[in-house]
Amino acid sequence: MTDLPPRHLRTPEAARFLGLSGRTLEKHRSFGTGPRYHKLGGRVVYNQDDLKHWLERGTRTSTFEPKSSSVSPARRLEGQPLPQTRVKP
């Protein structure tokens, strides 16, 4: 039996996998605070390993644990430029 490549999830599936709303995942993507994604034509897809890695960044065992890395909120970070919007001709 041949190994299949890892399955890629579209935004609604990826959001369910993460326990987020699709809109929250879209915000993370536009602000650059979310998991890695790929563009296939006009489609946005997520690799399951990338989703798991992004979740692991927020793993803690205690509230006193030092903050080595974390998952940022779905909002523009301090000093970050606003996302570019496309203007239709």
PDB file of C-alpha atoms in Angstrom:
ATOM      1  CA  MET A   1       0.000   0.000   0.000  1.00  0.00           C
ATOM      2  CA  THR A   2       1.375   3.434  -0.913  1.00  0.00           C
ATOM      3  CA  ASP A   3       1.576   6.305   1.528  1.00  0.00           C
ATOM      4  CA  LEU A   4      -0.770   9.136   0.690  1.00  0.00           C
ATOM      5  CA  PRO A   5       0.431  12.717   1.119  1.00  0.00           C
ATOM      6  CA  PRO A   6      -0.830  14.543   4.197  1.00  0.00           C
ATOM      7  CA  ARG A   7      -4.381  15.782   3.837  1.00  0.00           C
ATOM      8  CA  HIS A   8      -4.928  19.497   3.538  1.00  0.00           C
ATOM      9  CA  LEU A   9      -7.935  21.126   5.167  1.00  0.00           C
ATOM     10  CA  ARG A  10      -9.908  24.068   3.856  1.00  0.00           C
ATOM     11  CA  THR A  11     -10.648  26.936   6.252  1.00  0.00           C
ATOM     12  CA  PRO A  12     -13.961  25.584   7.687  1.00  0.00           C
ATOM     13  CA  GLU A  13     -12.425  22.132   8.329  1.00  0.00           C
ATOM     14  CA  ALA A  14      -9.242  23.630   9.802  1.00  0.00           C
ATOM     15  CA  ALA A  15     -11.292  25.891  12.089  1.00  0.00           C
ATOM     16  CA  ARG A  16     -13.272  22.902  13.388  1.00  0.00           C
ATOM     17  CA  PHE A  17     -10.004  20.986  13.899  1.00  0.00           C
ATOM     18  CA  LEU A  18      -8.687  23.886  16.027  1.00  0.00           C
ATOM     19  CA  GLY A  19     -11.977  24.548  17.823  1.00  0.00           C
ATOM     20  CA  LEU A  20     -12.237  28.061  16.364  1.00  0.00           C
ATOM     21  CA  SER A  21     -14.785  29.781  14.181  1.00  0.00           C
ATOM     22  CA  GLY A  22     -13.922  30.120  10.518  1.00  0.00           C
ATOM     23  CA  ARG A  23     -13.932  33.897  10.877  1.00  0.00           C
ATOM     24  CA  THR A  24     -11.425  33.795  13.735  1.00  0.00           C
ATOM     25  CA  LEU A  25      -9.091  31.624  11.655  1.00  0.00           C
ATOM     26  CA  GLU A  26      -9.465  34.086   8.749  1.00  0.00           C
ATOM     27  CA  LYS A  27      -8.530  36.955  11.088  1.00  0.00           C
ATOM     28  CA  HIS A  28      -5.470  35.054  12.283  1.00  0.00           C
ATOM     29  CA  ARG A  29      -4.473  34.548   8.647  1.00  0.00           C
ATOM     30  CA  SER A  30      -4.908  38.203   7.692  1.00  0.00           C
ATOM     31  CA  PHE A  31      -2.974  39.462  10.746  1.00  0.00           C
ATOM     32  CA  GLY A  32      -0.205  36.871  10.369  1.00  0.00           C
ATOM     33  CA  THR A  33      -0.849  35.367  13.809  1.00  0.00           C
ATOM     34  CA  GLY A  34      -2.281  32.052  12.651  1.00  0.00           C
ATOM     35  CA  PRO A  35      -0.953  28.733  11.470  1.00  0.00           C
ATOM     36  CA  ARG A  36       0.962  28.363   8.201  1.00  0.00           C
ATOM     37  CA  TYR A  37      -1.246  27.945   5.159  1.00  0.00           C
ATOM     38  CA  HIS A  38      -0.910  27.332   1.442  1.00  0.00           C
ATOM     39  CA  LYS A  39      -2.631  28.941  -1.526  1.00  0.00           C
ATOM     40  CA  LEU A  40      -3.674  26.501  -4.232  1.00  0.00           C
ATOM     41  CA  GLY A  41      -5.091  28.650  -6.971  1.00  0.00           C
ATOM     42  CA  GLY A  42      -7.693  30.712  -5.134  1.00  0.00           C
ATOM     43  CA  ARG A  43      -8.051  28.212  -2.291  1.00  0.00           C
ATOM     44  CA  VAL A  44      -6.518  28.494   1.145  1.00  0.00           C
ATOM     45  CA  VAL A  45      -5.569  25.133   2.648  1.00  0.00           C
ATOM     46  CA  TYR A  46      -3.877  24.073   5.863  1.00  0.00           C
ATOM     47  CA  ASN A  47      -1.622  21.068   6.467  1.00  0.00           C
ATOM     48  CA  GLN A  48      -2.700  19.122   9.558  1.00  0.00           C
ATOM     49  CA  ASP A  49       0.882  19.022  10.873  1.00  0.00           C
ATOM     50  CA  ASP A  50       1.071  22.838  10.643  1.00  0.00           C
ATOM     51  CA  LEU A  51      -2.198  23.119  12.588  1.00  0.00           C
ATOM     52  CA  LYS A  52      -0.895  20.759  15.285  1.00  0.00           C
ATOM     53  CA  HIS A  53       2.394  22.691  15.509  1.00  0.00           C
ATOM     54  CA  TRP A  54       0.511  26.002  15.902  1.00  0.00           C
ATOM     55  CA  LEU A  55      -1.589  24.482  18.695  1.00  0.00           C
ATOM     56  CA  GLU A  56       1.539  23.195  20.440  1.00  0.00           C
ATOM     57  CA  ARG A  57       2.908  26.752  20.626  1.00  0.00           C
ATOM     58  CA  GLY A  58       0.173  27.535  23.154  1.00  0.00           C
ATOM     59  CA  THR A  59       0.617  24.422  25.302  1.00  0.00           C
ATOM     60  CA  ARG A  60       1.166  25.129  29.000  1.00  0.00           C
ATOM     61  CA  THR A  61       1.186  23.025  32.158  1.00  0.00           C
ATOM     62  CA  SER A  62       0.842  25.920  34.601  1.00  0.00           C
ATOM     63  CA  THR A  63      -0.110  29.594  34.647  1.00  0.00           C
ATOM     64  CA  PHE A  64       3.297  30.230  36.259  1.00  0.00           C
ATOM     65  CA  GLU A  65       5.197  28.673  33.380  1.00  0.00           C
ATOM     66  CA  PRO A  66       7.499  31.118  31.572  1.00  0.00           C
ATOM     67  CA  LYS A  67       6.194  32.304  28.230  1.00  0.00           C
ATOM     68  CA  SER A  68       8.653  30.861  25.690  1.00  0.00           C
ATOM     69  CA  SER A  69       6.254  31.061  22.778  1.00  0.00           C
ATOM     70  CA  SER A  70       2.533  31.402  22.487  1.00  0.00           C
ATOM     71  CA  VAL A  71      -0.392  31.704  20.146  1.00  0.00           C
ATOM     72  CA  SER A  72      -1.127  35.391  19.575  1.00  0.00           C
ATOM     73  CA  PRO A  73      -4.666  36.766  19.627  1.00  0.00           C
ATOM     74  CA  ALA A  74      -6.472  37.258  16.321  1.00  0.00           C
ATOM     75  CA  ARG A  75      -5.790  40.966  16.128  1.00  0.00           C
ATOM     76  CA  ARG A  76      -3.217  43.323  14.731  1.00  0.00           C
ATOM     77  CA  LEU A  77      -0.044  43.231  16.800  1.00  0.00           C
ATOM     78  CA  GLU A  78       1.625  46.397  18.094  1.00  0.00           C
ATOM     79  CA  GLY A  79       3.581  48.070  15.301  1.00  0.00           C
ATOM     80  CA  GLN A  80       2.220  45.745  12.621  1.00  0.00           C
ATOM     81  CA  PRO A  81       0.823  47.448   9.498  1.00  0.00           C
ATOM     82  CA  LEU A  82      -2.830  46.964   8.609  1.00  0.00           C
ATOM     83  CA  PRO A  83      -3.500  44.071   6.214  1.00  0.00           C
ATOM     84  CA  GLN A  84      -3.692  44.976   2.543  1.00  0.00           C
ATOM     85  CA  THR A  85      -7.149  44.840   1.003  1.00  0.00           C
ATOM     86  CA  ARG A  86      -7.743  44.152  -2.633  1.00  0.00           C
ATOM     87  CA  VAL A  87      -9.602  46.762  -4.619  1.00  0.00           C
ATOM     88  CA  LYS A  88     -11.594  45.336  -7.477  1.00  0.00           C
ATOM     89  CA  PRO A  89     -11.149  47.246 -10.749  1.00  0.00           C
TER      90      PRO A  89
END
